[in-house]
Tab-separated table of C-alpha atoms and ligand atoms in Angstrom:
chain	number	residue	atom	x	y	z
A	292	MET	CA	10.506	-17.539	-25.673
A	293	ASN	CA	12.328	-15.896	-22.824
A	294	ILE	CA	10.134	-14.561	-20.018
A	295	ASN	CA	11.748	-12.759	-17.101
A	296	PRO	CA	9.251	-12.630	-14.187
A	297	TYR	CA	11.185	-9.701	-12.723
A	298	ALA	CA	10.890	-7.574	-15.880
A	299	THR	CA	9.333	-4.124	-15.686
A	300	ILE	CA	5.951	-3.359	-17.266
A	301	ALA	CA	7.785	-1.386	-19.939
A	302	GLN	CA	9.922	-4.437	-20.799
A	303	LEU	CA	6.971	-6.847	-20.730
A	304	SER	CA	4.922	-4.513	-22.880
A	305	GLN	CA	7.800	-4.316	-25.362
A	306	GLY	CA	8.076	-8.130	-25.364
A	307	LEU	CA	4.367	-8.351	-26.211
A	308	ALA	CA	4.632	-5.680	-28.910
A	309	GLU	CA	7.628	-7.415	-30.510
A	310	LYS	CA	5.807	-10.779	-30.341
A	311	GLN	CA	8.566	-12.336	-28.217
A	312	PHE	CA	5.687	-13.908	-26.283
A	313	THR	CA	1.909	-13.638	-26.091
A	314	SER	CA	-0.097	-12.491	-23.094
A	315	ARG	CA	-1.277	-16.109	-22.684
A	316	GLU	CA	2.334	-17.333	-22.515
A	317	LEU	CA	3.222	-14.569	-20.084
A	318	THR	CA	0.192	-15.327	-17.917
A	319	GLU	CA	0.913	-19.069	-17.956
A	320	ALA	CA	4.507	-18.354	-16.914
A	321	TYR	CA	3.341	-16.307	-13.903
A	322	LEU	CA	0.690	-18.905	-12.984
A	323	ALA	CA	3.298	-21.685	-13.077
A	324	ARG	CA	5.576	-19.617	-10.847
A	325	ILE	CA	2.701	-18.971	-8.436
A	326	ASP	CA	2.043	-22.744	-8.236
A	327	LEU	CA	5.692	-23.268	-7.438
A	328	LEU	CA	6.414	-20.460	-4.975
A	329	ASN	CA	3.124	-19.353	-3.424
A	330	PRO	CA	2.948	-22.243	-0.917
A	331	ALA	CA	6.173	-20.978	0.704
A	332	ILE	CA	5.346	-17.261	0.468
A	333	GLY	CA	1.576	-17.144	1.065
A	334	ALA	CA	1.152	-14.073	-1.128
A	335	TYR	CA	-2.078	-15.125	-2.864
A	336	LEU	CA	-5.385	-16.046	-1.245
A	337	THR	CA	-7.293	-16.620	-4.495
A	338	ILE	CA	-5.735	-17.484	-7.841
A	339	THR	CA	-8.036	-16.548	-10.716
A	340	LYS	CA	-6.517	-18.878	-13.281
A	341	GLU	CA	-9.468	-19.279	-15.659
A	342	THR	CA	-10.400	-15.602	-15.813
A	343	ALA	CA	-6.715	-14.666	-16.138
A	344	LEU	CA	-6.241	-16.922	-19.164
A	345	ALA	CA	-9.481	-15.660	-20.726
A	346	ALA	CA	-8.352	-12.031	-20.214
A	347	ALA	CA	-4.928	-12.870	-21.685
A	348	ASP	CA	-6.531	-14.466	-24.771
A	349	ALA	CA	-8.752	-11.412	-25.236
A	350	SER	CA	-5.666	-9.197	-25.006
A	351	ASP	CA	-3.828	-11.308	-27.613
A	352	LEU	CA	-6.795	-11.013	-29.974
A	353	ARG	CA	-6.862	-7.222	-29.545
A	354	ARG	CA	-3.141	-7.064	-30.270
A	355	GLN	CA	-3.524	-9.126	-33.431
A	356	ALA	CA	-6.261	-6.755	-34.550
A	357	GLY	CA	-4.083	-3.704	-33.811
A	358	GLN	CA	-6.451	-2.616	-31.012
A	359	THR	CA	-4.173	-2.808	-27.971
A	360	LEU	CA	-5.698	-0.660	-25.227
A	361	SER	CA	-2.623	0.597	-23.353
A	362	SER	CA	0.853	-0.390	-22.218
A	363	LEU	CA	-0.841	-2.333	-19.390
A	364	ASP	CA	-2.786	-4.451	-21.901
A	365	GLY	CA	-2.002	-8.138	-21.393
A	366	ILE	CA	0.277	-7.584	-18.363
A	367	PRO	CA	-0.482	-9.928	-15.433
A	368	MET	CA	-1.007	-8.262	-12.069
A	369	ALA	CA	-2.449	-8.814	-8.584
A	370	LEU	CA	-4.959	-7.042	-6.331
A	371	ASP	CA	-4.927	-6.851	-2.561
A	372	ASP	CA	-8.010	-8.669	-1.280
A	373	VAL	CA	-9.548	-5.416	-0.008
A	374	PHE	CA	-10.535	-4.486	-3.566
A	375	SER	CA	-14.025	-5.590	-4.558
A	376	THR	CA	-13.981	-7.779	-7.651
A	377	ALA	CA	-17.333	-8.692	-9.196
A	378	GLY	CA	-17.836	-12.459	-9.156
A	379	ILE	CA	-14.519	-13.126	-7.369
A	380	PRO	CA	-14.392	-13.724	-3.587
A	381	THR	CA	-13.165	-10.728	-1.585
A	382	THR	CA	-12.146	-11.682	1.936
A	383	CYS	CA	-10.101	-8.810	3.419
A	384	ALA	CA	-8.250	-11.800	4.937
A	385	SER	CA	-11.028	-11.990	7.529
A	386	ALA	CA	-13.099	-14.992	8.565
A	387	ILE	CA	-16.088	-12.660	8.911
A	388	MET	CA	-16.113	-12.101	5.129
A	389	ALA	CA	-16.189	-15.840	4.354
A	390	GLY	CA	-18.332	-16.533	1.316
A	391	TYR	CA	-18.692	-12.897	0.263
A	392	ILE	CA	-18.619	-12.332	-3.494
A	393	PRO	CA	-18.996	-8.666	-4.448
A	394	PRO	CA	-21.579	-7.728	-7.067
A	395	TYR	CA	-19.419	-4.888	-8.432
A	396	ASP	CA	-15.819	-3.886	-9.137
A	397	ALA	CA	-13.778	-1.359	-7.170
A	398	THR	CA	-13.236	1.666	-9.408
A	399	VAL	CA	-9.451	1.191	-9.577
A	400	TRP	CA	-9.922	-2.407	-10.735
A	401	ARG	CA	-12.545	-1.364	-13.308
A	402	LEU	CA	-10.103	1.238	-14.673
A	403	LEU	CA	-7.297	-1.332	-14.954
A	404	LYS	CA	-9.627	-3.799	-16.654
A	405	GLU	CA	-10.548	-1.124	-19.178
A	406	LYS	CA	-6.810	-0.820	-19.956
A	407	GLY	CA	-6.515	-4.585	-20.543
A	408	ALA	CA	-5.016	-5.715	-17.203
A	409	VAL	CA	-4.885	-9.471	-16.536
A	410	LEU	CA	-5.765	-10.326	-12.920
A	411	LEU	CA	-3.753	-13.290	-11.596
A	412	GLY	CA	-5.442	-13.289	-8.209
A	413	LYS	CA	-6.227	-11.627	-4.899
A	414	THR	CA	-3.473	-11.216	-2.356
A	415	ASN	CA	-3.219	-11.875	1.362
A	416	LEU	CA	-2.978	-9.069	3.932
A	417	ASP	CA	-3.426	-8.161	7.567
A	418	GLU	CA	-7.135	-8.587	8.280
A	419	PHE	CA	-9.075	-5.525	7.042
A	420	ALA	CA	-5.772	-3.763	6.256
A	421	ILE	CA	-5.028	-3.438	9.974
A	422	GLY	CA	-1.451	-4.256	10.912
A	423	SER	CA	2.165	-3.829	9.880
A	424	SER	CA	3.467	-7.392	9.620
A	425	SER	CA	1.000	-9.553	7.650
A	426	GLU	CA	0.616	-11.741	10.740
A	427	ASN	CA	-3.032	-10.790	11.240
A	428	SER	CA	-4.543	-12.720	8.329
A	429	ALA	CA	-7.211	-15.336	9.048
A	430	TYR	CA	-5.534	-17.367	6.286
A	431	GLY	CA	-1.988	-17.498	7.632
A	432	PRO	CA	1.063	-15.259	7.537
A	433	ILE	CA	2.953	-14.004	4.482
A	434	HIS	CA	6.706	-14.471	4.084
A	435	ASN	CA	9.244	-11.980	2.765
A	436	PRO	CA	10.822	-13.213	-0.504
A	437	PHE	CA	14.184	-11.747	0.585
A	438	ASP	CA	14.155	-13.902	3.728
A	439	LEU	CA	11.259	-16.290	4.234
A	440	GLU	CA	11.772	-16.098	8.010
A	441	ARG	CA	10.857	-12.410	7.974
A	442	THR	CA	7.671	-10.448	7.477
A	443	PRO	CA	7.083	-8.634	4.169
A	444	GLY	CA	5.502	-5.814	6.195
A	445	GLY	CA	1.799	-4.992	6.191
A	446	SER	CA	-0.964	-4.624	5.796
A	447	SER	CA	-0.601	-5.094	2.021
A	448	GLY	CA	2.155	-7.704	2.473
A	449	GLY	CA	0.797	-10.162	-0.104
A	450	SER	CA	0.733	-7.604	-2.900
A	451	ALA	CA	4.318	-6.630	-2.053
A	452	ALA	CA	5.573	-10.219	-1.754
A	453	ALA	CA	3.875	-11.163	-5.050
A	454	VAL	CA	5.735	-8.495	-7.053
A	455	ALA	CA	9.011	-8.952	-5.143
A	456	ALA	CA	9.009	-12.716	-5.862
A	457	GLY	CA	8.171	-12.278	-9.552
A	458	LEU	CA	4.627	-13.630	-9.066
A	459	ALA	CA	3.004	-10.577	-10.730
A	460	GLY	CA	4.132	-7.702	-12.927
A	461	TYR	CA	2.692	-5.141	-10.505
A	462	SER	CA	-0.012	-4.941	-7.860
A	463	LEU	CA	-2.294	-2.668	-5.883
A	464	GLY	CA	-2.585	-2.413	-2.113
A	465	SER	CA	-4.268	-0.024	0.294
A	466	ASP	CA	-2.331	2.534	2.326
A	467	THR	CA	-3.901	4.094	5.412
A	468	GLY	CA	-0.771	4.831	7.425
A	469	GLY	CA	1.955	3.062	5.498
A	470	ALA	CA	0.549	-0.279	4.322
A	471	VAL	CA	1.973	0.153	0.827
A	472	ARG	CA	5.139	2.132	1.611
A	473	GLN	CA	6.370	-0.086	4.461
A	474	PRO	CA	5.924	-3.428	2.628
A	475	ALA	CA	7.522	-1.848	-0.465
A	476	ALA	CA	10.516	-0.878	1.697
A	477	PHE	CA	10.752	-4.373	3.234
A	478	CYS	CA	10.482	-6.075	-0.180
A	479	GLY	CA	12.699	-3.855	-2.356
A	480	LEU	CA	9.915	-2.288	-4.447
A	481	VAL	CA	8.634	1.115	-5.433
A	482	GLY	CA	5.473	1.816	-3.391
A	483	LEU	CA	3.308	4.877	-3.934
A	484	LYS	CA	0.603	6.316	-1.709
A	485	PRO	CA	-1.038	9.059	-3.762
A	486	THR	CA	-2.552	12.279	-2.423
A	487	TYR	CA	-5.774	11.640	-0.494
A	488	GLY	CA	-8.519	12.069	-3.088
A	489	LEU	CA	-6.416	11.346	-6.179
A	490	LEU	CA	-7.525	7.718	-6.588
A	491	SER	CA	-11.015	6.440	-5.958
A	492	ARG	CA	-11.650	4.406	-2.804
A	493	HIS	CA	-14.982	3.168	-4.166
A	494	GLY	CA	-15.085	-0.599	-3.650
A	495	MET	CA	-11.929	-0.624	-1.519
A	496	ILE	CA	-12.846	-2.098	1.866
A	497	SER	CA	-10.488	-0.595	4.383
A	498	PRO	CA	-10.478	0.687	7.900
A	499	ALA	CA	-10.106	4.452	8.119
A	500	SER	CA	-11.911	6.494	5.486
A	501	SER	CA	-10.223	9.793	6.279
A	502	MET	CA	-6.815	8.378	5.322
A	503	ASP	CA	-7.231	5.345	3.037
A	504	GLN	CA	-5.893	5.487	-0.504
A	505	PRO	CA	-5.285	2.745	-3.045
A	506	GLY	CA	-1.531	2.418	-3.548
A	507	ILE	CA	0.774	0.962	-6.182
A	508	PHE	CA	3.567	-1.643	-5.947
A	509	ALA	CA	5.898	-1.664	-8.933
A	510	ALA	CA	9.367	-2.799	-9.922
A	511	ALA	CA	10.351	0.622	-11.246
A	512	ILE	CA	9.423	4.296	-11.081
A	513	GLY	CA	8.431	4.348	-14.758
A	514	ASP	CA	5.960	1.516	-14.112
A	515	CYS	CA	4.499	3.423	-11.203
A	516	ALA	CA	3.891	6.441	-13.474
A	517	LEU	CA	2.089	4.260	-16.048
A	518	ILE	CA	-0.186	2.690	-13.440
A	519	LEU	CA	-0.947	6.007	-11.762
A	520	ALA	CA	-1.928	7.547	-15.098
A	521	ALA	CA	-4.308	4.622	-15.684
A	522	LEU	CA	-5.960	5.019	-12.261
A	523	ASP	CA	-6.249	8.774	-11.984
A	524	SER	CA	-9.846	9.560	-12.864
A	525	LEU	CA	-12.617	11.586	-11.236
A	526	ASP	CA	-15.082	9.169	-9.628
A	527	PRO	CA	-18.561	10.419	-8.706
A	528	ALA	CA	-18.924	7.253	-6.586
A	529	ASP	CA	-16.264	8.524	-4.142
A	530	SER	CA	-17.134	11.743	-2.345
A	531	ILE	CA	-13.468	12.690	-1.876
A	532	SER	CA	-12.456	12.162	-5.488
A	533	VAL	CA	-10.935	15.420	-6.700
A	534	LYS	CA	-11.141	16.766	-10.234
A	535	ARG	CA	-7.839	17.802	-11.776
A	536	GLU	CA	-6.259	18.041	-15.204
A	537	ALA	CA	-5.124	14.689	-16.577
A	538	LYS	CA	-1.370	14.157	-16.233
A	539	SER	CA	0.910	11.552	-17.721
A	540	TYR	CA	2.950	11.377	-14.463
A	541	GLY	CA	5.952	10.182	-16.467
A	542	HIS	CA	6.574	13.502	-18.214
A	543	LEU	CA	9.260	14.679	-15.753
A	544	LEU	CA	11.144	11.379	-15.494
A	545	GLY	CA	14.811	11.793	-16.376
A	546	GLN	CA	14.732	15.580	-15.971
A	547	SER	CA	17.421	17.067	-13.770
A	548	VAL	CA	16.752	17.740	-10.099
A	549	ALA	CA	19.338	20.559	-10.073
A	550	GLY	CA	18.094	23.489	-8.012
A	551	MET	CA	15.396	21.495	-6.215
A	552	LYS	CA	15.213	21.887	-2.476
A	553	ILE	CA	15.019	18.637	-0.514
A	554	GLY	CA	14.259	18.775	3.214
A	555	LEU	CA	15.642	16.276	5.725
A	556	PRO	CA	13.394	16.424	8.828
A	557	GLN	CA	15.561	15.884	11.894
A	558	GLU	CA	12.768	14.061	13.767
A	559	TYR	CA	12.973	11.212	11.236
A	560	PHE	CA	16.588	10.440	12.138
A	561	GLY	CA	16.140	9.903	15.868
A	562	LYS	CA	17.250	7.072	18.110
A	563	GLU	CA	14.370	4.815	16.975
A	564	THR	CA	15.972	4.604	13.540
A	565	GLN	CA	18.440	1.799	12.886
A	566	PRO	CA	21.752	3.673	12.298
A	567	GLU	CA	22.376	1.841	8.991
A	568	ILE	CA	19.025	3.100	7.667
A	569	ALA	CA	19.780	6.691	8.674
A	570	ALA	CA	23.170	6.342	6.932
A	571	GLN	CA	21.535	5.070	3.727
A	572	ILE	CA	19.071	7.965	3.638
A	573	ARG	CA	21.866	10.469	4.192
A	574	ALA	CA	23.731	8.789	1.313
A	575	ALA	CA	20.606	9.284	-0.837
A	576	ALA	CA	20.636	12.983	0.123
A	577	ARG	CA	24.268	13.229	-0.964
A	578	GLU	CA	23.380	11.559	-4.260
A	579	LEU	CA	20.692	14.208	-4.887
A	580	ALA	CA	23.120	16.951	-3.835
A	581	ALA	CA	25.668	15.612	-6.336
A	582	GLN	CA	22.988	16.083	-9.014
A	583	GLY	CA	22.569	19.721	-8.029
A	584	ALA	CA	19.725	19.543	-5.500
A	585	LYS	CA	19.959	21.641	-2.366
A	586	ILE	CA	19.637	19.716	0.923
A	587	LEU	CA	18.027	21.546	3.852
A	588	GLU	CA	17.928	20.273	7.442
A	589	ILE	CA	14.393	21.022	8.661
A	590	SER	CA	12.094	20.232	11.589
A	591	LEU	CA	8.595	18.714	11.741
A	592	PRO	CA	8.032	19.217	15.469
A	593	HIS	CA	4.790	17.231	15.827
A	594	THR	CA	6.144	13.988	14.346
A	595	ALA	CA	6.111	12.000	17.611
A	596	ALA	CA	2.551	13.111	18.442
A	597	ALA	CA	1.445	12.235	14.906
A	598	LEU	CA	1.778	8.519	15.562
A	599	PHE	CA	-0.539	8.686	18.603
A	600	ALA	CA	-3.048	10.821	16.703
A	601	TYR	CA	-2.922	8.360	13.811
A	602	TYR	CA	-3.733	5.360	16.027
A	603	ILE	CA	-6.497	7.193	17.876
A	604	LEU	CA	-8.189	8.404	14.697
A	605	THR	CA	-7.805	5.173	12.728
A	606	SER	CA	-9.075	3.061	15.639
A	607	ALA	CA	-12.067	5.365	16.027
A	608	GLU	CA	-12.808	5.181	12.310
A	609	ALA	CA	-12.269	1.406	12.195
A	610	SER	CA	-14.776	0.901	15.015
A	611	SER	CA	-17.360	2.710	12.924
A	612	ASN	CA	-16.390	1.309	9.480
A	613	LEU	CA	-16.362	-2.292	10.670
A	614	ALA	CA	-19.723	-2.060	12.436
A	615	CYS	CA	-21.414	-3.241	9.236
A	616	HIS	CA	-19.876	-6.695	9.738
A	617	ASP	CA	-22.605	-8.016	11.969
A	618	GLY	CA	-23.612	-11.360	10.497
A	619	VAL	CA	-26.610	-9.815	8.736
A	620	GLN	CA	-25.257	-8.018	5.698
A	621	TYR	CA	-22.113	-9.921	4.637
A	622	GLY	CA	-20.300	-13.212	4.948
A	623	LEU	CA	-20.260	-15.180	8.183
A	624	ARG	CA	-23.423	-15.529	10.309
A	625	LEU	CA	-23.560	-17.510	13.513
A	626	GLU	CA	-27.244	-17.808	14.338
A	627	GLU	CA	-28.148	-17.446	18.032
A	628	ASP	CA	-31.385	-16.991	20.000
A	629	ASN	CA	-31.733	-13.282	19.345
A	630	ILE	CA	-30.155	-10.632	17.135
A	631	TYR	CA	-27.761	-9.313	19.800
A	632	GLU	CA	-26.420	-12.792	20.514
A	633	THR	CA	-26.103	-13.355	16.755
A	634	TYR	CA	-24.001	-10.166	16.460
A	635	ARG	CA	-21.881	-11.193	19.418
A	636	ALA	CA	-21.239	-14.750	18.278
A	637	THR	CA	-20.527	-13.717	14.675
A	638	ARG	CA	-18.116	-10.921	15.601
A	639	SER	CA	-16.460	-12.925	18.313
A	640	ALA	CA	-15.676	-15.790	15.918
A	641	GLY	CA	-15.267	-13.706	12.767
A	642	PHE	CA	-12.818	-10.962	13.767
A	643	GLY	CA	-9.193	-11.633	14.694
A	644	PRO	CA	-7.509	-10.255	17.851
A	645	GLU	CA	-5.934	-7.108	16.338
A	646	VAL	CA	-9.177	-6.037	14.659
A	647	LYS	CA	-11.047	-6.595	17.932
A	648	ARG	CA	-8.420	-4.543	19.765
A	649	ARG	CA	-8.936	-1.607	17.377
A	650	ILE	CA	-12.743	-1.834	17.512
A	651	ILE	CA	-12.759	-1.899	21.312
A	652	LEU	CA	-10.200	0.924	21.527
A	653	GLY	CA	-12.047	2.992	18.913
A	654	THR	CA	-15.429	2.516	20.608
A	655	TYR	CA	-13.924	3.654	23.903
A	656	LEU	CA	-12.261	6.695	22.279
A	657	LEU	CA	-15.560	7.792	20.750
A	658	SER	CA	-17.605	7.306	23.914
A	659	ALA	CA	-19.305	10.410	25.306
A	660	GLY	CA	-16.948	10.652	28.285
A	661	TYR	CA	-13.694	10.389	26.327
A	662	TYR	CA	-14.406	11.853	22.925
A	663	GLN	CA	-12.998	15.268	23.803
A	664	VAL	CA	-10.000	13.913	25.634
A	665	TYR	CA	-8.830	11.651	22.826
A	666	TYR	CA	-10.614	12.011	19.491
A	667	GLN	CA	-10.900	15.770	19.511
A	668	LYS	CA	-7.318	16.153	20.748
A	669	ALA	CA	-6.085	13.844	17.994
A	670	MET	CA	-7.928	15.971	15.419
A	671	GLN	CA	-6.159	19.051	16.790
A	672	ILE	CA	-2.814	17.281	16.491
A	673	ARG	CA	-3.733	16.342	12.932
A	674	THR	CA	-4.075	20.051	12.133
A	675	LEU	CA	-0.680	20.790	13.715
A	676	VAL	CA	0.930	17.979	11.734
A	677	ARG	CA	-0.547	19.372	8.517
A	678	ARG	CA	0.771	22.832	9.421
A	679	ASP	CA	4.264	21.404	10.002
A	680	PHE	CA	4.239	20.061	6.466
A	681	ASP	CA	2.728	23.263	4.995
A	682	GLN	CA	5.521	25.234	6.587
A	683	ALA	CA	8.191	22.801	5.365
A	684	PHE	CA	6.877	23.049	1.819
A	685	GLN	CA	7.281	26.812	1.845
A	686	ASN	CA	11.027	26.151	1.593
A	687	CYS	CA	11.244	22.627	0.178
A	688	ASP	CA	10.011	20.916	-2.979
A	689	CYS	CA	10.087	17.546	-1.314
A	690	LEU	CA	11.153	15.794	1.913
A	691	LEU	CA	13.468	12.783	2.132
A	692	THR	CA	13.148	10.390	5.099
A	693	PRO	CA	13.472	6.718	6.036
A	694	VAL	CA	10.297	4.675	5.430
A	695	THR	CA	10.735	2.497	8.495
A	696	PRO	CA	12.880	2.596	11.625
A	697	SER	CA	14.183	-0.946	10.902
A	698	THR	CA	14.512	-3.398	8.038
A	699	ALA	CA	12.103	-6.368	7.846
A	700	PHE	CA	11.678	-7.970	11.264
A	701	LYS	CA	10.713	-11.531	12.166
A	702	PRO	CA	7.081	-12.497	12.731
A	703	GLY	CA	6.343	-12.931	16.387
A	704	GLU	CA	9.120	-10.496	17.349
A	705	LYS	CA	6.588	-7.794	18.218
A	706	LYS	CA	3.377	-9.792	18.212
A	707	ASN	CA	2.805	-9.629	21.945
A	708	ASP	CA	3.515	-5.932	22.125
A	709	PRO	CA	1.035	-4.027	19.942
A	710	LEU	CA	2.653	-0.695	20.799
A	711	ALA	CA	6.033	-1.870	19.489
A	712	ILE	CA	4.424	-2.791	16.217
A	713	TYR	CA	2.488	0.493	16.025
A	714	LYS	CA	5.820	2.313	16.336
A	715	SER	CA	7.011	0.804	13.079
A	716	ASP	CA	4.628	3.261	11.330
A	717	ILE	CA	6.295	6.286	12.873
A	718	TYR	CA	7.546	7.721	9.538
A	719	THR	CA	4.612	6.778	7.325
A	720	ALA	CA	1.674	7.818	9.524
A	721	ALA	CA	2.321	11.585	9.569
A	722	PRO	CA	2.096	12.115	5.766
A	723	SER	CA	-1.144	10.078	5.852
A	724	LEU	CA	-2.643	12.326	8.527
A	725	ALA	CA	-1.852	15.282	6.278
A	726	GLY	CA	-3.232	13.541	3.153
A	727	LEU	CA	0.086	13.967	1.344
A	728	PRO	CA	1.518	11.830	-1.440
A	729	ALA	CA	4.578	9.788	-0.496
A	730	ILE	CA	6.674	7.199	-2.248
A	731	SER	CA	8.912	4.464	-0.920
A	732	LEU	CA	11.962	3.644	-3.031
A	733	PRO	CA	14.421	0.813	-2.629
A	734	TYR	CA	17.767	2.282	-1.626
A	735	GLY	CA	20.326	-0.445	-1.098
A	736	LEU	CA	20.518	-3.515	1.098
A	737	ILE	CA	21.397	-3.779	4.786
A	738	GLU	CA	22.635	-7.257	5.672
A	739	GLY	CA	20.795	-8.681	2.670
A	740	LEU	CA	17.511	-6.899	3.450
A	741	PRO	CA	16.098	-4.012	1.388
A	742	CYS	CA	16.173	-0.476	2.785
A	743	GLY	CA	13.535	2.078	1.744
A	744	ALA	CA	13.789	5.825	1.249
A	745	GLN	CA	10.602	7.895	1.515
A	746	LEU	CA	9.925	11.044	-0.499
A	747	ILE	CA	6.987	13.233	0.569
A	748	SER	CA	5.659	16.124	-1.507
A	749	PRO	CA	2.869	18.709	-1.456
A	750	PRO	CA	-0.575	17.469	-2.554
A	751	PHE	CA	-0.992	16.385	-6.188
A	752	ALA	CA	2.740	16.712	-6.951
A	753	GLU	CA	3.116	12.995	-7.743
A	754	ASP	CA	4.883	13.874	-11.004
A	755	ARG	CA	7.634	15.669	-9.014
A	756	LEU	CA	7.867	12.816	-6.506
A	757	LEU	CA	8.419	10.385	-9.358
A	758	GLN	CA	10.974	12.715	-10.967
A	759	ILE	CA	13.016	12.962	-7.762
A	760	GLY	CA	12.533	9.236	-7.147
A	761	ALA	CA	13.911	8.510	-10.612
A	762	ALA	CA	17.039	10.503	-9.726
A	763	LEU	CA	17.663	7.964	-6.925
A	764	GLU	CA	16.553	4.865	-8.804
A	765	GLN	CA	18.898	1.881	-8.602
A	766	LYS	CA	19.007	-1.491	-10.312
A	767	ARG	CA	16.101	-3.676	-9.176
A	768	LEU	CA	16.836	-5.684	-6.011
A	769	LEU	CA	16.188	-9.390	-6.490
A	770	PRO	CA	15.627	-11.999	-3.805
A	771	GLN	CA	18.601	-14.343	-3.903
A	772	ASP	CA	17.397	-17.671	-2.554
A	773	LEU	CA	13.994	-18.141	-4.161
A	774	ASP	CA	14.670	-19.810	-7.492
B	1051	LIG	N1	0.093	-0.374	10.161
B	1051	LIG	C1	-0.928	0.625	10.120
B	1051	LIG	C2	-2.131	0.177	10.898
B	1051	LIG	O1	-2.151	-0.915	11.370
B	1051	LIG	C3	-1.258	0.984	8.725
B	1051	LIG	C4	-2.049	-0.031	7.999
B	1051	LIG	C5	-2.522	0.533	6.719
B	1051	LIG	O2	-1.921	1.478	6.187
B	1051	LIG	N2	-3.593	-0.021	6.201
B	1051	LIG	O3	-3.070	0.902	11.039
């Protein structure tokens, strides 16, 4: 039996089909690796060993009976701890959720279960999916498998680190303004944020409802297509779920990109961007050009304002979304003399500093005196940002940009300067404001650290994004010093 923890879903699925190993053996191999490496990486908060082995056995029985459910059947995977899992603790990496066990499954997890997925555990993150460095977890920081001294990015850093270190075949995270794309870039993975409305947010606890989408971490583009096809389903439980025709998402993979028009927005190559990253992305553009694509230099003039609008809107939404954590309905409750003191004591002890900062900022921004100055203005900027993209897509099939202005940084480097850390979302926040799909692809190493390229497309063109991504796909990057 030869199990490669860095294999793609397609390879693992083939191994299962050819009886090279069973799902139980595969699951045991991942669990053993988690025991070995998770203490140093901090990717998992909860390891669901018993239920994983039971799910693997059920998958093996189905396979023996010729009733395999899908190519995801029997493949071990991980879920960011913002996804509700019936009977399994869901913490959002927050002390205020301590003891909370959801009574129902998030839709995306239910859909994966129906396809035979084996859940290895729930992964660590920045508290309530707020942050860019995985330093804001109540349960300790997460380390980047490519360099344990560096952050894996955030907020979905645990889901990224788990796949990058070979501790899961694939994983899900949540992406509001980059929390899947940025960690994917820092950890050498494919990370997809689908079009707003494509995947159900039902049961996904995250901060800013007008932008949040479940996202996918995978080792390869083909894997990403398989997972997306499994998750794409109209959900009456999510008011923004959009009905479309079913797609396979993999049907364009391998087709030529000749004749496609790829835009390079000049604002994404400014002085904030590490020159080596800009050079890599330009090299990616040349690679597409060599395959017959046409490269167009374009402008998205409201890019700089987009970041401010993003932080204003998401803080405002977070202050409202997180108001339900009051010591009455969920998790932690610190009993005081009256209800107001109980709220105060519970929130004061239960929320971490970054979450408090966003709640206070958001409450201020929504106050009667400032609503028009900040919130309304940010909504106007959001419209301008969307128009920038609409205009760009009149001439371009897709845009190519860096994912992040730098490669993975060290924890603590920006911790005392929230604005510096907010700036690391400069290239991922604008597509989120516009609700667009975007994918982060590994594109080479810079001084041993992965570099990510971002592709952004018009709404619901994920199949094209994956096609163009496949044209740039390289051999999987592996962390060198882990094993
Ligand atoms: N870093 C961004 C923030 O802190 C995005 C996080 C996310 O996408 N969930 O808001």
